[in-house]
Short mmCIF file of C-alpha atoms in Angstrom, two decimals:
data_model
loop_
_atom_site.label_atom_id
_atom_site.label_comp_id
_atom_site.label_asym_id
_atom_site.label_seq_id
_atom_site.Cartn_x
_atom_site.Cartn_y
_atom_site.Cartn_z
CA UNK A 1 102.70 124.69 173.66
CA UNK A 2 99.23 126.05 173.10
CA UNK A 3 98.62 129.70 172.87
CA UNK A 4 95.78 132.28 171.99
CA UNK A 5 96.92 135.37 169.41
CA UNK A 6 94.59 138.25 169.99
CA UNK A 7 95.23 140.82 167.22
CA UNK A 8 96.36 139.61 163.91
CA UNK A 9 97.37 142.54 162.34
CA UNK A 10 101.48 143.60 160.75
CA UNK A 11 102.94 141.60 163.92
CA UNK A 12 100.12 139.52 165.37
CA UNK A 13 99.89 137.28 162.61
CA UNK A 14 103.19 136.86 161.70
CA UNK A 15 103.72 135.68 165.51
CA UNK A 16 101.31 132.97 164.99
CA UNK A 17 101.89 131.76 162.01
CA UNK A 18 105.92 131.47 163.00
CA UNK A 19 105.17 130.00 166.53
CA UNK A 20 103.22 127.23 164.18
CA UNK A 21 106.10 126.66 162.13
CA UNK A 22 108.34 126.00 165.21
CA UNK A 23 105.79 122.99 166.49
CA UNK A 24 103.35 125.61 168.75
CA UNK A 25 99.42 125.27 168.54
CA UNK A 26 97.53 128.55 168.04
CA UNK A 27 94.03 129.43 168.62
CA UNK A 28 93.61 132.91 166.64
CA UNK A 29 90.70 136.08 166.86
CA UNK A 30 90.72 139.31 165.67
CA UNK A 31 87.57 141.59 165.03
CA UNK A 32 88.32 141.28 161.39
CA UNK A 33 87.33 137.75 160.39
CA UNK A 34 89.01 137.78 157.08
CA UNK A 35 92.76 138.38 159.14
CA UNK A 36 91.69 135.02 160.97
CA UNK A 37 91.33 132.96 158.03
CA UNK A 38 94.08 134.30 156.61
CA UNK A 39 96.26 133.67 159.80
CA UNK A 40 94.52 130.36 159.07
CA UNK A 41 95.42 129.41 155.76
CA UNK A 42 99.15 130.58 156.15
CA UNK A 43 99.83 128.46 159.27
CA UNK A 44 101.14 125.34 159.67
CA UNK A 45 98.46 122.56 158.59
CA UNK A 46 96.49 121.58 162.16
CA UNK A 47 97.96 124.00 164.10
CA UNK A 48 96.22 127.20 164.06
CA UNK A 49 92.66 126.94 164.95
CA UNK A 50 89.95 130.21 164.44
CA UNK A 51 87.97 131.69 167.02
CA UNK A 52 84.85 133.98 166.84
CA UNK A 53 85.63 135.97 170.12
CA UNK A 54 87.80 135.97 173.14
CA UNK A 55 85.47 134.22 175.01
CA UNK A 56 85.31 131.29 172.18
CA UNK A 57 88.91 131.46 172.37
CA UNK A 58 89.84 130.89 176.02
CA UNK A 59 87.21 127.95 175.54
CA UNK A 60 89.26 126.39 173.31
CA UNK A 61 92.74 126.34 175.15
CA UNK A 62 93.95 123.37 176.48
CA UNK A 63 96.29 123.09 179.53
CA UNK A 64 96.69 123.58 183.33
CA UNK A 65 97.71 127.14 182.50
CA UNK A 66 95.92 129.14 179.44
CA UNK A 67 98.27 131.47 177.66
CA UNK A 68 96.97 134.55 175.65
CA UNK A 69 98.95 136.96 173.53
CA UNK A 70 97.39 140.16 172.79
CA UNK A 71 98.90 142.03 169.80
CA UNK A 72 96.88 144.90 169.80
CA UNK A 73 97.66 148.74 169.71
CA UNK A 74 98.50 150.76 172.83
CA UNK A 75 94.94 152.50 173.92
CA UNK A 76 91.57 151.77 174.85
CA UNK A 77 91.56 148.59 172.51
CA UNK A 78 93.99 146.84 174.83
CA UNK A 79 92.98 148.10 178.13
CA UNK A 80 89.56 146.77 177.22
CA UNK A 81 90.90 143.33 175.91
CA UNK A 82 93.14 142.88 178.62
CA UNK A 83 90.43 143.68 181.48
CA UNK A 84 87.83 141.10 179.50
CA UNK A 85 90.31 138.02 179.41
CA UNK A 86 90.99 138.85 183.20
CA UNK A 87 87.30 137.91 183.60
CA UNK A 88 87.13 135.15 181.21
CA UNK A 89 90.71 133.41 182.66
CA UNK A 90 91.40 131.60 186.09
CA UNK A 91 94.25 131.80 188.67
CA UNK A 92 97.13 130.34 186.90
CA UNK A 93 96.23 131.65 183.54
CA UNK A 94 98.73 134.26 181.63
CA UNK A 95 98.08 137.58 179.82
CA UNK A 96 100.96 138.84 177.55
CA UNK A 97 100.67 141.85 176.19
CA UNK A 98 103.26 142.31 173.43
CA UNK A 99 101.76 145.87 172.10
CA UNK A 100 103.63 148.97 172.49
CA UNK A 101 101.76 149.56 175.09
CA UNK A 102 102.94 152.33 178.35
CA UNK A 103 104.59 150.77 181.22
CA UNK A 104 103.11 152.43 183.93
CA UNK A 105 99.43 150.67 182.00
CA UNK A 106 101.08 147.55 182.61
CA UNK A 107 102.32 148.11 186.17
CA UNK A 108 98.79 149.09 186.93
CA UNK A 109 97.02 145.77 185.22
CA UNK A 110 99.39 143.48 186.62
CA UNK A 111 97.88 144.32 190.07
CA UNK A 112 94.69 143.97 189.15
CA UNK A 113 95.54 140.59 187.48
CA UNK A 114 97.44 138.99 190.45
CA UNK A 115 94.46 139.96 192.39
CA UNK A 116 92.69 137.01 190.62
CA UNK A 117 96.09 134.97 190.43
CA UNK A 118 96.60 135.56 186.87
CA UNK A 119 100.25 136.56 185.53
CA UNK A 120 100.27 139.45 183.19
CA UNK A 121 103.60 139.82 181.25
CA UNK A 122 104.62 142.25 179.14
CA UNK A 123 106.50 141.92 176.26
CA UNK A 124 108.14 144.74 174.36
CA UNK A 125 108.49 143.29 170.52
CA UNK A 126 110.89 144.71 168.19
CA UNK A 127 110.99 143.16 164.01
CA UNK A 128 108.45 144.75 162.26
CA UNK A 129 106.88 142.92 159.40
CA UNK A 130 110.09 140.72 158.92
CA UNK A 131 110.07 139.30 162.18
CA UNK A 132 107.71 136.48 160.28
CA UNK A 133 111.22 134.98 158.90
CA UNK A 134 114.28 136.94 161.36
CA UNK A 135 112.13 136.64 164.34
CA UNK A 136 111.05 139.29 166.89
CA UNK A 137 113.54 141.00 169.51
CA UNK A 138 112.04 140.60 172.99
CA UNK A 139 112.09 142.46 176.04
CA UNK A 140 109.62 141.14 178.54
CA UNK A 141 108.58 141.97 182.10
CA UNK A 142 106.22 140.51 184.91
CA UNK A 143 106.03 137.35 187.40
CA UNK A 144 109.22 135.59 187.06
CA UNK A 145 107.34 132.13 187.50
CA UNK A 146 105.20 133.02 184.35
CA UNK A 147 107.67 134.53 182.56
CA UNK A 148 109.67 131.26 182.71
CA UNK A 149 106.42 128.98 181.81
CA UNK A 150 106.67 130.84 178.09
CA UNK A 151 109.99 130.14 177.31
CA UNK A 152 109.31 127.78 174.92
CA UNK A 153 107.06 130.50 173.09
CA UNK A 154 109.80 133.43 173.30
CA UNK A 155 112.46 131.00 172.10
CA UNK A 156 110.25 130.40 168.97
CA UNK A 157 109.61 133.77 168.45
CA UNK A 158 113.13 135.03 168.54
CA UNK A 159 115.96 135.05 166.91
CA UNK A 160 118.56 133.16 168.09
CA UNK A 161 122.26 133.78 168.10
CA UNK A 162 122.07 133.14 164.01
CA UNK A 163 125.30 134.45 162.62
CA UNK A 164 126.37 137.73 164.54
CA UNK A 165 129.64 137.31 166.24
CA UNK A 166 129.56 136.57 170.50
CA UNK A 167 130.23 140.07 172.26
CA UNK A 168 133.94 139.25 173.69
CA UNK A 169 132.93 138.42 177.44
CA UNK A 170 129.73 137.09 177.19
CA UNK A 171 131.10 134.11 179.53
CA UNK A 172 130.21 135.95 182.50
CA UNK A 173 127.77 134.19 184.49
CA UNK A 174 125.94 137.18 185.60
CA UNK A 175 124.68 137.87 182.18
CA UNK A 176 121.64 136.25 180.63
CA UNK A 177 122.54 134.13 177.97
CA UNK A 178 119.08 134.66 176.47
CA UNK A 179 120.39 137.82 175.54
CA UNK A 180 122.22 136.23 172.72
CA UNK A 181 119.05 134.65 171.46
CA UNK A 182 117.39 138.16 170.96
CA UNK A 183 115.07 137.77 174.32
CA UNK A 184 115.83 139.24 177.57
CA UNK A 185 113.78 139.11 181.10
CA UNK A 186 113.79 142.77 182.02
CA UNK A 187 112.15 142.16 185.75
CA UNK A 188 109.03 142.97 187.06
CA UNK A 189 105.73 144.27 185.26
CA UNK A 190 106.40 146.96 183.10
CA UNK A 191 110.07 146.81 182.66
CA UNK A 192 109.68 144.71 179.46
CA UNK A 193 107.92 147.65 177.71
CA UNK A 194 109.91 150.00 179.65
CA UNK A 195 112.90 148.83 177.71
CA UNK A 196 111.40 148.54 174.58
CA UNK A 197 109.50 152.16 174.91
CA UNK A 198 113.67 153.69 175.32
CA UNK A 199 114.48 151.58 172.13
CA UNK A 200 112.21 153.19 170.28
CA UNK A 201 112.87 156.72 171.16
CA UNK A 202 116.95 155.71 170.36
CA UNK A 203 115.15 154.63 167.21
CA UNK A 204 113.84 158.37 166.39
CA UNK A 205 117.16 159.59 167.00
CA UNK A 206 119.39 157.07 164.78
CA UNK A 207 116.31 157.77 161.91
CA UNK A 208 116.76 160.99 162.14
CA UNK A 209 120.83 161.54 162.11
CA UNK A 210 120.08 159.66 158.67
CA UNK A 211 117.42 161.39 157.33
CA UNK A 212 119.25 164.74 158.16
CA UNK A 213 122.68 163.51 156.42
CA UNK A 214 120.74 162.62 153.15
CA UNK A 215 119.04 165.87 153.36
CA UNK A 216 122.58 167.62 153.68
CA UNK A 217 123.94 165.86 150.15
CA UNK A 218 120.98 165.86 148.35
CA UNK A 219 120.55 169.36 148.54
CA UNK A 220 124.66 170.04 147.58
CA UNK A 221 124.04 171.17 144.11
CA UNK A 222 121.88 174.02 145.62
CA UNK A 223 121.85 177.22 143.70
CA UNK A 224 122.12 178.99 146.97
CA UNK A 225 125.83 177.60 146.79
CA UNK A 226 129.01 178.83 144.49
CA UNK A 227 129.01 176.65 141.18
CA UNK A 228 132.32 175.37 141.91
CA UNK A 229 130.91 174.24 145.17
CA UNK A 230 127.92 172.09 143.58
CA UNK A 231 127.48 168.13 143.69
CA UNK A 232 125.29 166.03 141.87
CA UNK A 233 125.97 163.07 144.66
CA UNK A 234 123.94 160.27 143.88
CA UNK A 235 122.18 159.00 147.14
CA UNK A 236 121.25 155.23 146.52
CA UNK A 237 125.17 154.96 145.78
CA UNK A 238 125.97 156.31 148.97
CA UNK A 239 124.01 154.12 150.72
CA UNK A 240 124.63 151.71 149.27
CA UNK A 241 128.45 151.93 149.72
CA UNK A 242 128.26 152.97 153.62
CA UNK A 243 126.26 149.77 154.40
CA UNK A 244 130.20 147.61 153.00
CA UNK A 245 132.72 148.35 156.10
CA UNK A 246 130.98 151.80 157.92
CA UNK A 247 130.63 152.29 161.28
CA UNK A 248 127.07 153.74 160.43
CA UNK A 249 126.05 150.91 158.74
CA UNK A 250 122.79 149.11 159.96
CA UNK A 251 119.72 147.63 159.47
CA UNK A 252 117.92 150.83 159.19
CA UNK A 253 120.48 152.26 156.38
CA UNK A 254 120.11 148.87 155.00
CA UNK A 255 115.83 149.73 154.45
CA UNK A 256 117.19 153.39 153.61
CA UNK A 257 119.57 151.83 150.69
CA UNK A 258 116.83 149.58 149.64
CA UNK A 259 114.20 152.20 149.44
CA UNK A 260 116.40 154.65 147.32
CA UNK A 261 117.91 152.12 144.97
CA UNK A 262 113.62 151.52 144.23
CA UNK A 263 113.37 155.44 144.05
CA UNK A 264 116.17 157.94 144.74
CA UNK A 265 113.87 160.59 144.82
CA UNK A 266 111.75 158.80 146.91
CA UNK A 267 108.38 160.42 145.63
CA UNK A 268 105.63 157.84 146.56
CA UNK A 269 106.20 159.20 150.23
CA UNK A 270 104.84 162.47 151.60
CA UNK A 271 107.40 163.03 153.92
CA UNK A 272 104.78 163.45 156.95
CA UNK A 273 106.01 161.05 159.77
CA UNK A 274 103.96 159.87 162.62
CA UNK A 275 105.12 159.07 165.78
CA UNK A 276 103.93 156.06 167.94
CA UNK A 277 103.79 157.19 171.33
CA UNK A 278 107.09 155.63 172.78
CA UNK A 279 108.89 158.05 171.57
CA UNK A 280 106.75 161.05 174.02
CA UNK A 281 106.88 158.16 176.63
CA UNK A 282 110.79 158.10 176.75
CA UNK A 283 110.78 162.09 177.01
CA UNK A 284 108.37 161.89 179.92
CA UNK A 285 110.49 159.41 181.30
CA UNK A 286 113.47 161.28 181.34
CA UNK A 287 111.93 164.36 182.03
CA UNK A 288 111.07 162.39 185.36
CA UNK A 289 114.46 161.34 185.97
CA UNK A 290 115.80 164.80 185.01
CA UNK A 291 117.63 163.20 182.57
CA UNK A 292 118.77 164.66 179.07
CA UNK A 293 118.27 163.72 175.96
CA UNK A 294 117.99 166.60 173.95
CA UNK A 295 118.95 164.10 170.23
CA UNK A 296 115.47 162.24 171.14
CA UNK A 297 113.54 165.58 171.67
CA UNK A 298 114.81 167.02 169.10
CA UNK A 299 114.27 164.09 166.22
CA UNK A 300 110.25 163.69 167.87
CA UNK A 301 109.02 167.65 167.76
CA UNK A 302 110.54 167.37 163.49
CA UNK A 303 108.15 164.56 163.46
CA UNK A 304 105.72 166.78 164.62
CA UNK A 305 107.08 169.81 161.60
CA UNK A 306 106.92 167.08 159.07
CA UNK A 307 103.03 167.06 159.27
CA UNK A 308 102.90 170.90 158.22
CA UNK A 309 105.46 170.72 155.27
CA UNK A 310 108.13 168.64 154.61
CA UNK A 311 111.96 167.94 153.05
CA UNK A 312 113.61 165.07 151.72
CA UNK A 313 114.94 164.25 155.50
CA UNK A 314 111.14 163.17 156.02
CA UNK A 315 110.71 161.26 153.30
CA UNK A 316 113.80 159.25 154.23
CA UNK A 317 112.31 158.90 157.31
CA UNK A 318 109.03 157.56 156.00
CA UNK A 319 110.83 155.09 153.68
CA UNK A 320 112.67 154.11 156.74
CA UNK A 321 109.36 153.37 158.79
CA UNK A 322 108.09 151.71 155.62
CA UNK A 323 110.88 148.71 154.97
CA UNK A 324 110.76 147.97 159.09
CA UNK A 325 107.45 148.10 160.20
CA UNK A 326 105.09 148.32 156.91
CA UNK A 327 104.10 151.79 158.38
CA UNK A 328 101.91 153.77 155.48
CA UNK A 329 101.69 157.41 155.61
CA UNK A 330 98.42 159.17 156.20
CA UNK A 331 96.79 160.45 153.47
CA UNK A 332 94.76 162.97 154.62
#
C-alpha cells in the first residue's frame, strides 16, 4: 500500500522506514527538511518518496483511497495538521492520527471529518525508538470500514506473535486474534487513544514501584541506620539478576538493568521527569468515572516533585524514559 508519514521525528520515521522494509510505498514531510532526507536515505530503495508540504504530499498519493499518518505531538501542531489534510483530502480518504493525542480531540475531529466523508482513525502507538526493529504496539479506534482498509499497514507495523508463548485460551472466537499480533481494534473514534492514554498512566505507576525500590537499597548503607544494619548492595547486579526467573521482570527493568550496568550511579541524568499528558488524562478519566487509582496519582504529582529537587528514584526513572522512548531531560 501507499501511505503519507506526516511527522518524522523518534516514531514517525521509524514507521516509515519499517512500513518500506515490509513492501509499503511512503510519501514523507516534516517541517524539518533534513528529517525527510534522512527518512529518505534510510528507506527501502524506491519506496519512500519526499514531499515539501502536505499539500505536495496528498498530490502525490496514488489510489482510490489516500491514506495519511500523522505522527505529530498532541497540541495545536496536530489539531492544525489534521484540520488542513481534511481540506486538502476527498470523501473516501483516511486520517490516522497515531500521536498521543486526547481522545475526546479525536472524538471531536472524527465528526468533523465524516462530515466530508473522510475516516479519521486513531491509533494509540506504543515502542518507542525500538519499534524501528520490534515493531509498534497498536491500539486503534474509528470507522470500522477504514480501520479494516489499513490492515495491511498495522500488520507491518506490528509485531506479530514473534516468540511469546499463546495466553492458554486464546481459541475463543470472541477474541481478536490480532491481539496476538500486537494490534487491537478498540471501536469507535477515540477508543484507540483511549486505551493507549490508560497504558501509559499504568506505565507511571510500574516506573515508579521501580524507581522507588532502587531508591530503598541504594540508600541501605545510610548513616542514619545502625552499622550492623548497613549494605553496600550493588544495583546493576540486582537488576540484572531479577530480570532471570522474577515475577517483576520486564521490559522496563530490562532498560533499568541496561542503564545501570552503563552507570550505576546513573549521573548523566538529572533526575527531573516530565510527564506527557496521558498520564493527567487517565486521572481525569477516572476522576470522571469516580474511579480510584490512587498508585497512578501518586507516581504523576512525584513527577511533578522531581522538577524541584530530586533522588536516585528519579533518575531511575529518567534512565527508564531514556532506553524506551529516547526521552532527554530538560536542561534548563
Amino acid at each position: 500500500m501507499q501511505i503519507g508519514i506526516v511527522g518524522l521525528g523518534r516514531m514517525g520515521g521509524n514507521i516509515a522506514v519499517r512500513l518500506t522494509r515490509h513492501g509499503h510505498d511512503v510519501v514523507v514531510y516534516d517541517r524539518d527538511t533534513a528529517m525527510v532526507e534522512k527518512t529518505v536515505a534510510r528507506a527501502e530503495a524506491g519506496r519512500a518518496v519526499a514531499a515539501s508540504n502536505l499539500a505536495d504530499m496528498v498530490e502525490k498519493l496514488n489510489g482510490p483511497k489516500k491514506i495519511v499518518w500523522s505522527m505529530l505531538p498532541a497540541g495545536a501542531i496536530t489539531e492544525e495538521t489534521v484540520m488542513d489534510l481534511a481540506g486538502l483530502m476527498q470523501k473516501g480518504d483516511i486520517v490516522i492520527d497515531g500521536g498521543n493525542t486526547y481522545y475526546k480531540d479525536d472524538i471531536r475531529r472524527a465528526k468533523i471529518l465524516a462530515e466530508k466523508g473522510i475516516d479519521y482513525i486513531d491509533v494509540g502507538t506504543s515502542g518507542g525508538v525500538w519499534g524501528l526493529e520490534r515493531g509498534y504496539c497498536m491500539m486503534y479506534g474509528g470507522p470500522r470500514e477504514g480501520a479494516e482498509h489499513i490492515d495491511p499497514i498495522l500488520a507491518s507495523l506490528a509485531p506479530g506473535i514473534g516468540d511469546i508463548p499463546r495466553t492458554p485460551g486464546r481459541d475463543r472466537t470472541d477474541l481478536d486474534p490480532r491481539a496476538e499480533q500486537g494490534y487491537l481494534y478498540c471501536g469507535p473514534a477515540g477508543s484507540g487513544h483511549f486505551v493507549k492514554m490508560v497504558h501509559n498512566g499504568i506505565e507511571y505507576g510500574m516506573m515508579q514501584a521501580f524507581a522507588e525500590g532502587f531508591d530503598v537499597m541504594y540508600r541501605k548503607d545510610s548513616p542514619l541506620l545502625a552499622e550492623d544494619e548497613r549494605f553496600s548492595l550493588n544495583m546493576a547486579d540486582i537488576a540484572e539478576v531479577w530480570r532471570r526467573g522474577s515475577v517483576v521482570s520486564s521490559w522496563l527493568l530490562d532498560l533499568t538493568a541496561q542503564a545501570l550496568a552503563k552507570n550505576g550511579e546513573l549521573s548523566e541524568f538529572s533526575g527531573e521527569v516530565n510527564d506527557s499528558g496521558e498520564g493527567r488524562w487517565t486521572i481525569e478519566a477516572a476522576i470522571e468515572e469516580a474511579v480510584p487509582v490512587p498508585v497512578m496519582t501518586a507516581a504523576l504529582f512525584t513527577r511533578f516533585r522531581s522538577r524541584s529537587g530530586n533522588t536516585f528514584a528519579e533518575k531511575v526513572l529518567s534512565a527508564m524514559r531514556f532506553g524506551f522512548g529516547g526521552h532527554i531531560e530538560n536542561k534548563s
